[in-house]
Short mmCIF file of C-alpha atoms in Angstrom, two decimals:
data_model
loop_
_atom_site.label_atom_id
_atom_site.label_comp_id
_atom_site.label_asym_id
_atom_site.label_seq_id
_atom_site.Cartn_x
_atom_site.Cartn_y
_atom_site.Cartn_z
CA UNK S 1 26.85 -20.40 1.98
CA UNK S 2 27.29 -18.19 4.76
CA UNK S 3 23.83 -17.60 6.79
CA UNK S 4 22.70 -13.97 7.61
CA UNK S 5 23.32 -13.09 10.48
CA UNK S 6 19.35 -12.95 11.89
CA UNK S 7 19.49 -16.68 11.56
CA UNK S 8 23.00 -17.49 13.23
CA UNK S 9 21.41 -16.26 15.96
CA UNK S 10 18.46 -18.29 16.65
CA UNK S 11 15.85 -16.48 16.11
CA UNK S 12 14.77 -13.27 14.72
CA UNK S 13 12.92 -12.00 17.24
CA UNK S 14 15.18 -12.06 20.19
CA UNK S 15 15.66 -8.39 20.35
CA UNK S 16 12.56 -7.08 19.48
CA UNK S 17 10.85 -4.93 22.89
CA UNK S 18 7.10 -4.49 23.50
CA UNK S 19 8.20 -0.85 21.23
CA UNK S 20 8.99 -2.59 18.22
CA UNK S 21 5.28 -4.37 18.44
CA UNK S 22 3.82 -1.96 19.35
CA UNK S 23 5.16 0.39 16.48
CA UNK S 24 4.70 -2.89 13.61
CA UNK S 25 0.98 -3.02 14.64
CA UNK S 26 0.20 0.18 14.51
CA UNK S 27 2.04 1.13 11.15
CA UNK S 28 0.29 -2.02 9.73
CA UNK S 29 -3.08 -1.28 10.97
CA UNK S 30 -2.92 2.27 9.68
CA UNK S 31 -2.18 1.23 6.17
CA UNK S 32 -4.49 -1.26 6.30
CA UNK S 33 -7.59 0.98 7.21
CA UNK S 34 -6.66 3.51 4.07
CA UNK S 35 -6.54 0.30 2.04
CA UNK S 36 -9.64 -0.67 3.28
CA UNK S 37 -11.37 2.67 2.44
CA UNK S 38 -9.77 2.43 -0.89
CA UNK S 39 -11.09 -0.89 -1.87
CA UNK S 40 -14.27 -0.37 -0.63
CA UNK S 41 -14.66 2.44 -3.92
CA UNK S 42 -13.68 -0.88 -5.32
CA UNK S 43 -16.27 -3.46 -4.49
CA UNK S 44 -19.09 -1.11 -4.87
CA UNK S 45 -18.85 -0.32 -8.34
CA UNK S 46 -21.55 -2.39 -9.41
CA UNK S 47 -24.05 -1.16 -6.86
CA UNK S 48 -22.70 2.83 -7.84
CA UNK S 49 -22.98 2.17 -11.75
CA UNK S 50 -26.58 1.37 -11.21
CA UNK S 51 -27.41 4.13 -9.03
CA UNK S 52 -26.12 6.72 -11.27
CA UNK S 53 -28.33 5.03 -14.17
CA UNK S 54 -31.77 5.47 -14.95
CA UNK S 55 -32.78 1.67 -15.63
CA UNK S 56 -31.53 0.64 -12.70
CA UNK S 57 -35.05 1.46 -10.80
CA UNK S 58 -37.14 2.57 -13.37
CA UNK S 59 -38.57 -0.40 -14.28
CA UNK S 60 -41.17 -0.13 -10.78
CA UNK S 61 -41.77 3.30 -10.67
CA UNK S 62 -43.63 4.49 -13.55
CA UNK S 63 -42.06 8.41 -13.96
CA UNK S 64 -41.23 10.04 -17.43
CA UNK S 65 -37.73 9.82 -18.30
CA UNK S 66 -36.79 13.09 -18.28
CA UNK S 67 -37.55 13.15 -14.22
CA UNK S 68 -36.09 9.99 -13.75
CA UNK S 69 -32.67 10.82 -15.66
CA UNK S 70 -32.85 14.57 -13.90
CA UNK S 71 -31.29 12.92 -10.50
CA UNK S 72 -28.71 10.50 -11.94
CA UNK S 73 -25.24 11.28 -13.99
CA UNK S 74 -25.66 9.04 -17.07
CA UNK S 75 -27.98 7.62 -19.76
CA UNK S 76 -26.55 4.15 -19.70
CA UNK S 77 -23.94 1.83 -17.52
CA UNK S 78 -21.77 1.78 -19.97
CA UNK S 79 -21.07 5.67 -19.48
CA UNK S 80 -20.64 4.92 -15.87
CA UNK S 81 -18.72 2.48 -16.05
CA UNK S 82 -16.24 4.90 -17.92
CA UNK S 83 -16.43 7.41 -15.36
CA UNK S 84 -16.14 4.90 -12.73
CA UNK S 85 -12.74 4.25 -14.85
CA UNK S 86 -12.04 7.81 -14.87
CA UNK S 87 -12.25 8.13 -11.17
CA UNK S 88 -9.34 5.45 -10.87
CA UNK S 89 -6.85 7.26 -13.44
CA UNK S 90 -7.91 11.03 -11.44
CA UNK S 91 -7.31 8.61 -8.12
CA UNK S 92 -4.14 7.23 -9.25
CA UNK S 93 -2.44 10.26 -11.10
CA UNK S 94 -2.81 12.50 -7.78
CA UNK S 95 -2.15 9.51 -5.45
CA UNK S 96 1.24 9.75 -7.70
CA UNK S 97 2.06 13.60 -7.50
CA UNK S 98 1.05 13.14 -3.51
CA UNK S 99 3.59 10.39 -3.20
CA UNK S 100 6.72 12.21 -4.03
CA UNK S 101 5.78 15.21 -1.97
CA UNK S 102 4.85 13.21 0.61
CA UNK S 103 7.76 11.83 1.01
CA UNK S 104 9.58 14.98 1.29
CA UNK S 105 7.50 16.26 3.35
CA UNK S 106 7.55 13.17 6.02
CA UNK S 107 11.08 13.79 5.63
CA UNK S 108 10.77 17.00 7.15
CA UNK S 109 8.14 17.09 9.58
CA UNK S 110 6.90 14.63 12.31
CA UNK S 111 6.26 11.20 10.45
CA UNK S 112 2.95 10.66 13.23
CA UNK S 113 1.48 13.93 12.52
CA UNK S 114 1.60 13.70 8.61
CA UNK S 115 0.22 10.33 8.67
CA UNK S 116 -2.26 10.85 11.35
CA UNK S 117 -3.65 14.29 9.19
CA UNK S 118 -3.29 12.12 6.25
CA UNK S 119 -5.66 9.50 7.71
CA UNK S 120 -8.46 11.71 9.56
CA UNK S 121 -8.77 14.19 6.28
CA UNK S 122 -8.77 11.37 4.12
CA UNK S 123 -11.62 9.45 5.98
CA UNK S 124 -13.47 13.08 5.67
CA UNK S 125 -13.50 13.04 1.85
CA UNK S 126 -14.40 9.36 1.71
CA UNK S 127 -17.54 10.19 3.90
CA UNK S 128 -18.70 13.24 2.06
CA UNK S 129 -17.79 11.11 -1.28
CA UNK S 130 -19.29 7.59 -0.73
CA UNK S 131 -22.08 8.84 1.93
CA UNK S 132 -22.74 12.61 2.57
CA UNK S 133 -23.60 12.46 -1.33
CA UNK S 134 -26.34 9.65 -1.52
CA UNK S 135 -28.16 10.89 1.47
CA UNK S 136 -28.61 14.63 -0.10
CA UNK S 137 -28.92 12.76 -3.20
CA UNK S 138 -26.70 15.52 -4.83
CA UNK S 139 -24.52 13.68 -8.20
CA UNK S 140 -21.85 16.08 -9.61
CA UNK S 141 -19.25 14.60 -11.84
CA UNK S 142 -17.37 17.80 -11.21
CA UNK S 143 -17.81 17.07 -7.48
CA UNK S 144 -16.91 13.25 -7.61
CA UNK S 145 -13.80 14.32 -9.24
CA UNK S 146 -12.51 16.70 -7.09
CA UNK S 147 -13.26 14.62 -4.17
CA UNK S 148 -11.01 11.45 -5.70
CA UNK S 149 -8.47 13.91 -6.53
CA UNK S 150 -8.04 15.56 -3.02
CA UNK S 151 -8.55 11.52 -1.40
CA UNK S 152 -5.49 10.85 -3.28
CA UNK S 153 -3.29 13.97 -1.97
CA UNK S 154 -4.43 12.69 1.33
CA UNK S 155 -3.99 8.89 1.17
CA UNK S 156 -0.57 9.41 -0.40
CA UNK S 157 0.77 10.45 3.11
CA UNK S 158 0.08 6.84 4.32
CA UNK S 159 3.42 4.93 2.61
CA UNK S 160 6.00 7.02 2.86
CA UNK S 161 5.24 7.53 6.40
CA UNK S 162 5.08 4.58 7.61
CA UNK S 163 7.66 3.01 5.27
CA UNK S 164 9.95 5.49 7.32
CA UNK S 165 8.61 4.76 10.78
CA UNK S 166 9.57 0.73 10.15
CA UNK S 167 12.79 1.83 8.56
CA UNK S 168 13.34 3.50 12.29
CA UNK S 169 12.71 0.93 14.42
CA UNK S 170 13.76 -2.54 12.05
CA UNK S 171 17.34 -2.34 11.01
CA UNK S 172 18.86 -4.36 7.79
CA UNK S 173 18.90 -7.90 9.66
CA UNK S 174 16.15 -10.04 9.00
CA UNK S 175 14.53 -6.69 6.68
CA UNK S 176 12.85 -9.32 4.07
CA UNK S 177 11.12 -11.58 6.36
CA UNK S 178 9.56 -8.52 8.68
CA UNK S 179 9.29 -6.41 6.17
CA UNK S 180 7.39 -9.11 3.94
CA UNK S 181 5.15 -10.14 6.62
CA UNK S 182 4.29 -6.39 7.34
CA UNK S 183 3.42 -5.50 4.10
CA UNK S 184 0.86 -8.03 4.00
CA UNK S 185 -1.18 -4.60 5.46
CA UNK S 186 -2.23 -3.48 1.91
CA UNK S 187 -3.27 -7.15 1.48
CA UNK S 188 -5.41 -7.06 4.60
CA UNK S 189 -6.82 -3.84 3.88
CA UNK S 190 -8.03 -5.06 1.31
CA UNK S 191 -9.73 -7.99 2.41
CA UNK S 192 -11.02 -5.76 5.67
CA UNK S 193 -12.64 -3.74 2.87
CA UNK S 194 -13.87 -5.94 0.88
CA UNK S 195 -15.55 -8.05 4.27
CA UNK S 196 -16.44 -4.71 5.47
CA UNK S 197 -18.26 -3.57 2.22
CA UNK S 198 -20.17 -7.11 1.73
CA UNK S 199 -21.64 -6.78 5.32
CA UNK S 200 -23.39 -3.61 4.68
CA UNK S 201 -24.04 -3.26 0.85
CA UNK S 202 -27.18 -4.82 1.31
CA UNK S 203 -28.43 -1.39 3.16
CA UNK S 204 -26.67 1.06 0.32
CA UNK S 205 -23.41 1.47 -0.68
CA UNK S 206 -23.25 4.30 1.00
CA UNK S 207 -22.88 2.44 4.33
CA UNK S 208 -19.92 0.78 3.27
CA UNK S 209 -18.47 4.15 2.77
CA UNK S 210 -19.50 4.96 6.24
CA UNK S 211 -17.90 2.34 8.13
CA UNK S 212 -14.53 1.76 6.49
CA UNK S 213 -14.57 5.73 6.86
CA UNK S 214 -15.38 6.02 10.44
CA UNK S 215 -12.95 3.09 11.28
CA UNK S 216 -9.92 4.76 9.53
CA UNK S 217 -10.86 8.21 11.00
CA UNK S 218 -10.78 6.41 14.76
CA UNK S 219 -7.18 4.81 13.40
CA UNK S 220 -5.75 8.26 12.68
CA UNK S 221 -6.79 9.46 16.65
CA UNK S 222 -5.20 6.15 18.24
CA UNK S 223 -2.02 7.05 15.56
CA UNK S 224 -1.80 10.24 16.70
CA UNK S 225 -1.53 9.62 20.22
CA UNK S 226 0.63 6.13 20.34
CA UNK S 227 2.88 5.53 17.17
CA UNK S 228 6.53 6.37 18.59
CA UNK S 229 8.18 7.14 14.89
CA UNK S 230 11.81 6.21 16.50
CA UNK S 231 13.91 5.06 18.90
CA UNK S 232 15.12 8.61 20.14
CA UNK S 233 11.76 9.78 20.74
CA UNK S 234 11.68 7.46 24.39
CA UNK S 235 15.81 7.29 24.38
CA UNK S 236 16.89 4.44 22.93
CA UNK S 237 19.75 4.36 20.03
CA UNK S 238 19.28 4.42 16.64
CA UNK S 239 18.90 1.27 14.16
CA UNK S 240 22.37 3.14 12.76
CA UNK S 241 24.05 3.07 16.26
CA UNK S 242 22.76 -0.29 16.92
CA UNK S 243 23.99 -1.66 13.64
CA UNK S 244 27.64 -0.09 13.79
CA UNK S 245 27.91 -1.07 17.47
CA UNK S 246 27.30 -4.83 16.96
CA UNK S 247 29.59 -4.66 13.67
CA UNK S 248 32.32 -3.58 16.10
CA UNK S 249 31.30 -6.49 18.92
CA UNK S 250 31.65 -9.08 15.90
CA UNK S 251 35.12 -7.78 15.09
CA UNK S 252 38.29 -10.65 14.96
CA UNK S 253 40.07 -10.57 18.22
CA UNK S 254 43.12 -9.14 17.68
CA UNK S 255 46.43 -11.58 18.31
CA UNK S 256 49.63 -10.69 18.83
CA UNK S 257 51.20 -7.67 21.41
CA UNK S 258 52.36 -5.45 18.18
CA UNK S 259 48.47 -5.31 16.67
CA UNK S 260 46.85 -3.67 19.98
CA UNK S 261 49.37 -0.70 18.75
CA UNK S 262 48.02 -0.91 15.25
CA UNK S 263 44.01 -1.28 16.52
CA UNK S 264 42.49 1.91 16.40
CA UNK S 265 38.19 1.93 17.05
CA UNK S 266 36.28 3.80 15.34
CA UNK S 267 35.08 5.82 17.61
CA UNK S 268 35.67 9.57 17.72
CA UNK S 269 34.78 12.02 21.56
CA UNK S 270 32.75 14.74 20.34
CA UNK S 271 31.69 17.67 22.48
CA UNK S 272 28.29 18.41 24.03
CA UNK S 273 26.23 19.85 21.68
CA UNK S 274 27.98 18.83 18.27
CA UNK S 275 25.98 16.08 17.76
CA UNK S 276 23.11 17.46 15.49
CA UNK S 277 19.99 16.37 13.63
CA UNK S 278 20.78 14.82 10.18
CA UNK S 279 19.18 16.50 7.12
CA UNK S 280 16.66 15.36 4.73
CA UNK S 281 18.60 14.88 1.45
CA UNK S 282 17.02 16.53 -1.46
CA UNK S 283 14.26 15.28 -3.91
CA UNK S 284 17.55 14.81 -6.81
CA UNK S 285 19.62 13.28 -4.30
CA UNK S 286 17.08 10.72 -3.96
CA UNK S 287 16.73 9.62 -7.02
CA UNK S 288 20.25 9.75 -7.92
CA UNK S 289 20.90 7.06 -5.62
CA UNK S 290 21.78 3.17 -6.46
CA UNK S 291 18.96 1.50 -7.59
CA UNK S 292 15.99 4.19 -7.24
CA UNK S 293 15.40 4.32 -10.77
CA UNK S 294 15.70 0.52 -11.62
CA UNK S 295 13.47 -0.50 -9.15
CA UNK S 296 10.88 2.52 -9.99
CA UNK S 297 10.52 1.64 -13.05
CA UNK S 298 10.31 -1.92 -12.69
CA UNK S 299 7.75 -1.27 -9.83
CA UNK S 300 5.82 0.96 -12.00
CA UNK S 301 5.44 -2.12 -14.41
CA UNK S 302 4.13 -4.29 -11.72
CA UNK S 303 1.96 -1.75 -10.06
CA UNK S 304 0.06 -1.36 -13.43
CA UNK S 305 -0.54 -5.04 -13.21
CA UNK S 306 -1.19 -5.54 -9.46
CA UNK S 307 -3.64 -2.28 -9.23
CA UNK S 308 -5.43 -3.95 -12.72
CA UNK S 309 -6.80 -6.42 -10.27
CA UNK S 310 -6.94 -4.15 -7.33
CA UNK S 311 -9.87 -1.35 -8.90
CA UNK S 312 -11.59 -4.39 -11.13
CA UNK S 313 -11.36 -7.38 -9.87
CA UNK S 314 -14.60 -8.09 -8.07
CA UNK S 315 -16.46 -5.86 -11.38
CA UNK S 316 -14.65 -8.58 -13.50
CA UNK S 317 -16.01 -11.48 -11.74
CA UNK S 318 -19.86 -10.21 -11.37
CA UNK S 319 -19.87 -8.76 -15.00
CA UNK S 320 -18.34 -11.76 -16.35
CA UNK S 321 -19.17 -14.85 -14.58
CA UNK S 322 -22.23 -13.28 -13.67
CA UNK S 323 -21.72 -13.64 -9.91
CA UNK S 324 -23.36 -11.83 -7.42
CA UNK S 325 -21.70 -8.93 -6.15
CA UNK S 326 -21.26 -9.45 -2.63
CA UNK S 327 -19.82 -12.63 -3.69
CA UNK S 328 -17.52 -11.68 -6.25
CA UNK S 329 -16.23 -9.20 -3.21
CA UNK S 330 -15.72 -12.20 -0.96
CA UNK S 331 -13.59 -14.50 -3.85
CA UNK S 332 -11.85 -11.73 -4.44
CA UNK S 333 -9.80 -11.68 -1.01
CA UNK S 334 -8.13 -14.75 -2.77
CA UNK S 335 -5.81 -12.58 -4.24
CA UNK S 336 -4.75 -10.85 -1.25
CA UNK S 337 -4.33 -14.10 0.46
CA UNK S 338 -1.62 -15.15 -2.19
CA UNK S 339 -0.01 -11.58 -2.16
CA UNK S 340 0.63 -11.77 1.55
CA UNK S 341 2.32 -15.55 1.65
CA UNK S 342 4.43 -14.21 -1.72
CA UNK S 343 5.46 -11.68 0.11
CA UNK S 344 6.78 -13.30 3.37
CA UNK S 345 7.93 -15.83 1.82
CA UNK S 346 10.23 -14.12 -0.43
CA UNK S 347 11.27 -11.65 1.73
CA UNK S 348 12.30 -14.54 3.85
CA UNK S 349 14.07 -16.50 0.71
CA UNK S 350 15.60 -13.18 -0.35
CA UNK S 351 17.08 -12.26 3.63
CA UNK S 352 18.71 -16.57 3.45
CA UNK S 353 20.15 -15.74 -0.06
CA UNK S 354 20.92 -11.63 1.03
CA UNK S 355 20.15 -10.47 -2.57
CA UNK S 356 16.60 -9.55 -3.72
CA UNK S 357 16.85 -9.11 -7.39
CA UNK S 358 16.67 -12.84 -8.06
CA UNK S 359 13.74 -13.76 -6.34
CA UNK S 360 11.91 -10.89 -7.41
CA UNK S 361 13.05 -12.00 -11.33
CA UNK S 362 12.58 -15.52 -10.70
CA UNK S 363 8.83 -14.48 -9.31
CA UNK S 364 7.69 -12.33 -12.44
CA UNK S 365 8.70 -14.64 -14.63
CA UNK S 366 6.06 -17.18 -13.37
CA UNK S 367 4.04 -14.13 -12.71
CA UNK S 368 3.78 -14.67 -16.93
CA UNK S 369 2.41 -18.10 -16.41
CA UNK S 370 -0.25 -17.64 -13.72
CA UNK S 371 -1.53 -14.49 -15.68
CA UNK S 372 -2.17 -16.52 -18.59
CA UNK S 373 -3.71 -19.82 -16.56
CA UNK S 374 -6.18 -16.94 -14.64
CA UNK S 375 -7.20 -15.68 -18.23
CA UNK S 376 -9.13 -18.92 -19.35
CA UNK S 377 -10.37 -19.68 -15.61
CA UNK S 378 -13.42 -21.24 -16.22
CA UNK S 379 -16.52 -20.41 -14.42
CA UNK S 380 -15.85 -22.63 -11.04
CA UNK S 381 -15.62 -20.68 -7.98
CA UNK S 382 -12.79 -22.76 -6.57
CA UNK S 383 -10.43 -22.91 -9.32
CA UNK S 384 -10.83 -19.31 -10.15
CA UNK S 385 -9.93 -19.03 -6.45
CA UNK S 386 -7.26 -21.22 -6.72
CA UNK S 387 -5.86 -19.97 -10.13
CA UNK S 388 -6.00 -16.15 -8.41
CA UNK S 389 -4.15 -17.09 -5.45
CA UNK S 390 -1.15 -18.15 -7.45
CA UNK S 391 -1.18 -14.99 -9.67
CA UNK S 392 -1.75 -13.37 -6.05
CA UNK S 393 1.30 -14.76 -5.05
CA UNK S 394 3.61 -14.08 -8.29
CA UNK S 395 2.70 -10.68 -8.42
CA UNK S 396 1.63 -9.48 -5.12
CA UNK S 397 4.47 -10.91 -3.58
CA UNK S 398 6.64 -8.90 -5.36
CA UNK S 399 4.47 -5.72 -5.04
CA UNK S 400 5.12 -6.11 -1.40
CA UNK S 401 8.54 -6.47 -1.68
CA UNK S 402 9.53 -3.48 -3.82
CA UNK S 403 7.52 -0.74 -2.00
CA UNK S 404 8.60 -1.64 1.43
CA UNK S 405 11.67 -3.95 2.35
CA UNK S 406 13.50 -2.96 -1.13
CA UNK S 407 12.38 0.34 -0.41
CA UNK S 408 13.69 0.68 2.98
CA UNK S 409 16.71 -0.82 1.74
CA UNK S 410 17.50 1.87 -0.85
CA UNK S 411 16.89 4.57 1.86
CA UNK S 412 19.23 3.42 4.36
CA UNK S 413 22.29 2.61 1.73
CA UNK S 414 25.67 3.55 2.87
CA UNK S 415 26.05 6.75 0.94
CA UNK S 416 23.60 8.36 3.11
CA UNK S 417 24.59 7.21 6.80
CA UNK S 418 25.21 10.72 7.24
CA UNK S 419 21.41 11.80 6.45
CA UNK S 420 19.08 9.35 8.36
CA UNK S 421 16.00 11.81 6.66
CA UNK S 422 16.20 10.03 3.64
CA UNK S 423 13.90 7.01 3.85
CA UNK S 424 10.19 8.82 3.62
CA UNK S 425 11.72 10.41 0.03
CA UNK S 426 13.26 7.13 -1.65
CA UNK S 427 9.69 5.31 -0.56
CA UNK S 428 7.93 8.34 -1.97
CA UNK S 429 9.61 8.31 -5.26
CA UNK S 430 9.68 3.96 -6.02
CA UNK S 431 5.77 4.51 -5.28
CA UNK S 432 5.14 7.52 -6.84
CA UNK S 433 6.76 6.29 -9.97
CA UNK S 434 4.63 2.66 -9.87
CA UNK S 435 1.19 4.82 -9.44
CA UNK S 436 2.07 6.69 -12.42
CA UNK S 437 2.39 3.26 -14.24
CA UNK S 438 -0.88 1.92 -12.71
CA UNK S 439 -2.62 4.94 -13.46
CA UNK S 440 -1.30 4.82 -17.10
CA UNK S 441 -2.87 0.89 -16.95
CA UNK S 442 -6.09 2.58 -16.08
CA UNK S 443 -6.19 4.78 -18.88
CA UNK S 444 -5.62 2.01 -21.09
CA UNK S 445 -7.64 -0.75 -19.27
CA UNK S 446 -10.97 1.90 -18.82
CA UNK S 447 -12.92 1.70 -22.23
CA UNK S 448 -12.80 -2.07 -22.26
CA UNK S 449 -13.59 -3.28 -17.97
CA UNK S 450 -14.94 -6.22 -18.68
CA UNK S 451 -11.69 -7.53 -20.12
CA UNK S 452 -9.57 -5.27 -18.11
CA UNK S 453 -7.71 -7.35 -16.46
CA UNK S 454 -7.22 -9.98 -19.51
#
């Protein structure tokens, strides 16, 4: 078996700069702050479904029901639980529109200032949502709606963008091993969250609204003013110059007088000023492209699994094991933990083997198996820990793998060497399409929470 060509070096790192750090870190914290200020919506649905109740403090203050039921949104938990379910599918449906326009738009525009916009505005609505809301103690359904809807125009500028900004600066060799290690950001968003949330739900769950908001809001300023999207921007080449310059310094030597005649590089003198910016490819160019739709689809599949135990995991866990909630937050990071050694791991296994359609089969096919072994967990902190860090791995892995080293695979396929603008769009559409799948999963999963994800 021939070795790629990361490892016959020595090590993949050898030619990364201080830019290339610099650029991973920041693209992974980013990600990882709207993550964070996603799942915090998350882990505070217990403490939200009794606030919006009536018999959730009526039993100490004696006031007729009428009063009491005036200031909250519904008769029973039960109804707000619903909602609560509603919220996701409203989330998750515009998240999906905002993906593929996104991605055009990243396309088109400069990747830092979409994603930095898409950050601060987004951290905005999550205040006003989670926090400006519970200290005027104003409770509009109409309101919470069009607040989820607008956070998920806003966070959908986060993948695409930075998707794109990687695809820059990390060319083909090694992909699945960086790639899989930085897409453990979603992963530790999550578990940033979910610590975050835990620390200060004892005070209100409006303050874990507050900080996960006011940290991603700082992340969009620092993103603003230090993510370098590409190489060009400080003068360096491209990953596509790079790449076709050290496939011409591994060329055979050439033996023999006669073949020097015969050698011709491919290199072509053009005049100042003919070099010019590549264009975006359109939205059906995209997706008519190798493997967009295949993987979409498949992702779209996964997603509706993956996000299952994303919105209701730590719910699941207090409702049903009757856990405490700031506990149930804290097991919960389990998951995450196996979704972010899945992914590195595969993406390494996938860059030794150079093809990343077996793993990924092999890895949903025990994905099968550990769902099934989580479903009769019994109630035992540590196995259900350990049971949800294998189903963390199976199916997280390959989450991670799809929506970022696939994905920056299929945008930087030899058909479109010519448009470099292509990236932002293919990673719009694969997770567009798996956030219409995962909001169809909420829409099913909704009436029946406690057994959602079962």
């Amino acid at each position: 078996m021939a070795w790629p060509r990361f490892l016959q070096r020595g090590t993949l790192f050898t030619s990364f700069s201080h830019h290339h750090v610099a650029v991973f870190l920041l693209t992974f914290f980013s990600y990882s702050l709207l993550h964070a200020s996603r799942k915090t919506f998350s882990n505070v649905k217990v403490s939200i479904s009794k606030q919006w109740t009536p018999n959730a403090f009526n039993t100490s203050i004696d006031l007729p029901a009428e009063i009491w039921s005036s200031n909250h949104l519904f008769p029973s938990t039960e109804e707000a639980t619903l909602f609560l379910g509603t919220l996701d599918t409203v989330f998750l449906f515009s998240y999906a529109v905002g993906l593929f326009i996104s991605g055009i738009i990243g396309d088109r525009l400069n990747l830092r200032w979409v994603l930095s916009f898409g950050m601060c505005s987004s951290a905005f609505v999550v205040f006003v949502f989670g926090t400006l809301t519970e200290w005027l103690h104003f409770y509009s359904k109409w309101l919470y709606c069009g607040l989820w809807i607008g956070n998920g125009l806003l966070q959908s500028t986060g993948w695409p963008c930075v998707v794109a900004v990687m695809g820059n600066w990390f060319g083909k060799a090694g992909r699945g091993v960086v790639f899989g290690l930085w897409s453990a950001c979603a992963s530790v968003g999550n578990i940033l969250g979910a610590c975050l949330a835990s620390s200060v739900l004892q005070y209100g769950y409006e303050y874990a609204f507050l900080v996960t908001a006011s940290v991603q809001f700082a992340g969009g300023i620092v993103i603003f003013f230090g993510l370098l999207v590409s190489p060009e921007e400080i003068g360096l080449p491209s990953i596509e110059a790079e790449e076709n310059s050290e496939e011409d310094s591994h060329r055979p030597l050439i033996h023999g007088a006669e073949n020097e005649d015969e050698y011709e590089p491919n290199y072509s003198i053009q005049e100042d000023g003919a070099v010019t910016q590549a264009k975006a490819i359109s939205f059906h160019q995209a997706c008519c492209l190798p493997g967009v739709i295949p993987y979409s689809l498949a992702y779209a599949c996964l997603k509706l699994v993956n996000y299952s135990f994303f919105f209701w995991l730590p719910f699941y866990l207090s409702n049903n094991f009757r856990w405490k909630e700031a506990e149930a937050d804290k097991l919960s990071i389990w998951y995450d933990v196996g979704g972010i050694v899945g992914g590195t791991l595969q993406g390494f296994i996938s860059d030794v083997l150079q093809k990343r359609a077996p793993v990924l089969a092999l890895s949903l096919f025990l994905a099968v198996g550990s769902l099934v072994g989580y479903s009769r967990s019994p109630n035992n902190k540590s196995i259900n820990a350990l049971l949800m860090t294998i189903t963390g791995f199976f199916i997280g892995g390959p989450s991670n793998m799809i929506s970022s080293a696939i994905s920056a695979d299929l945008g930087r396929q030899e058909l479109i060497q010519g448009s470099s603008e292509a990236l932002a769009t293919v990673t719009g559409i694969v997770d567009g399409t798996g956030s219409i799948g995962a909001a169809v999963g909420q829409v099913l999963e909704s009436p029946k929470t406690e057994t959602a994800l079962l």
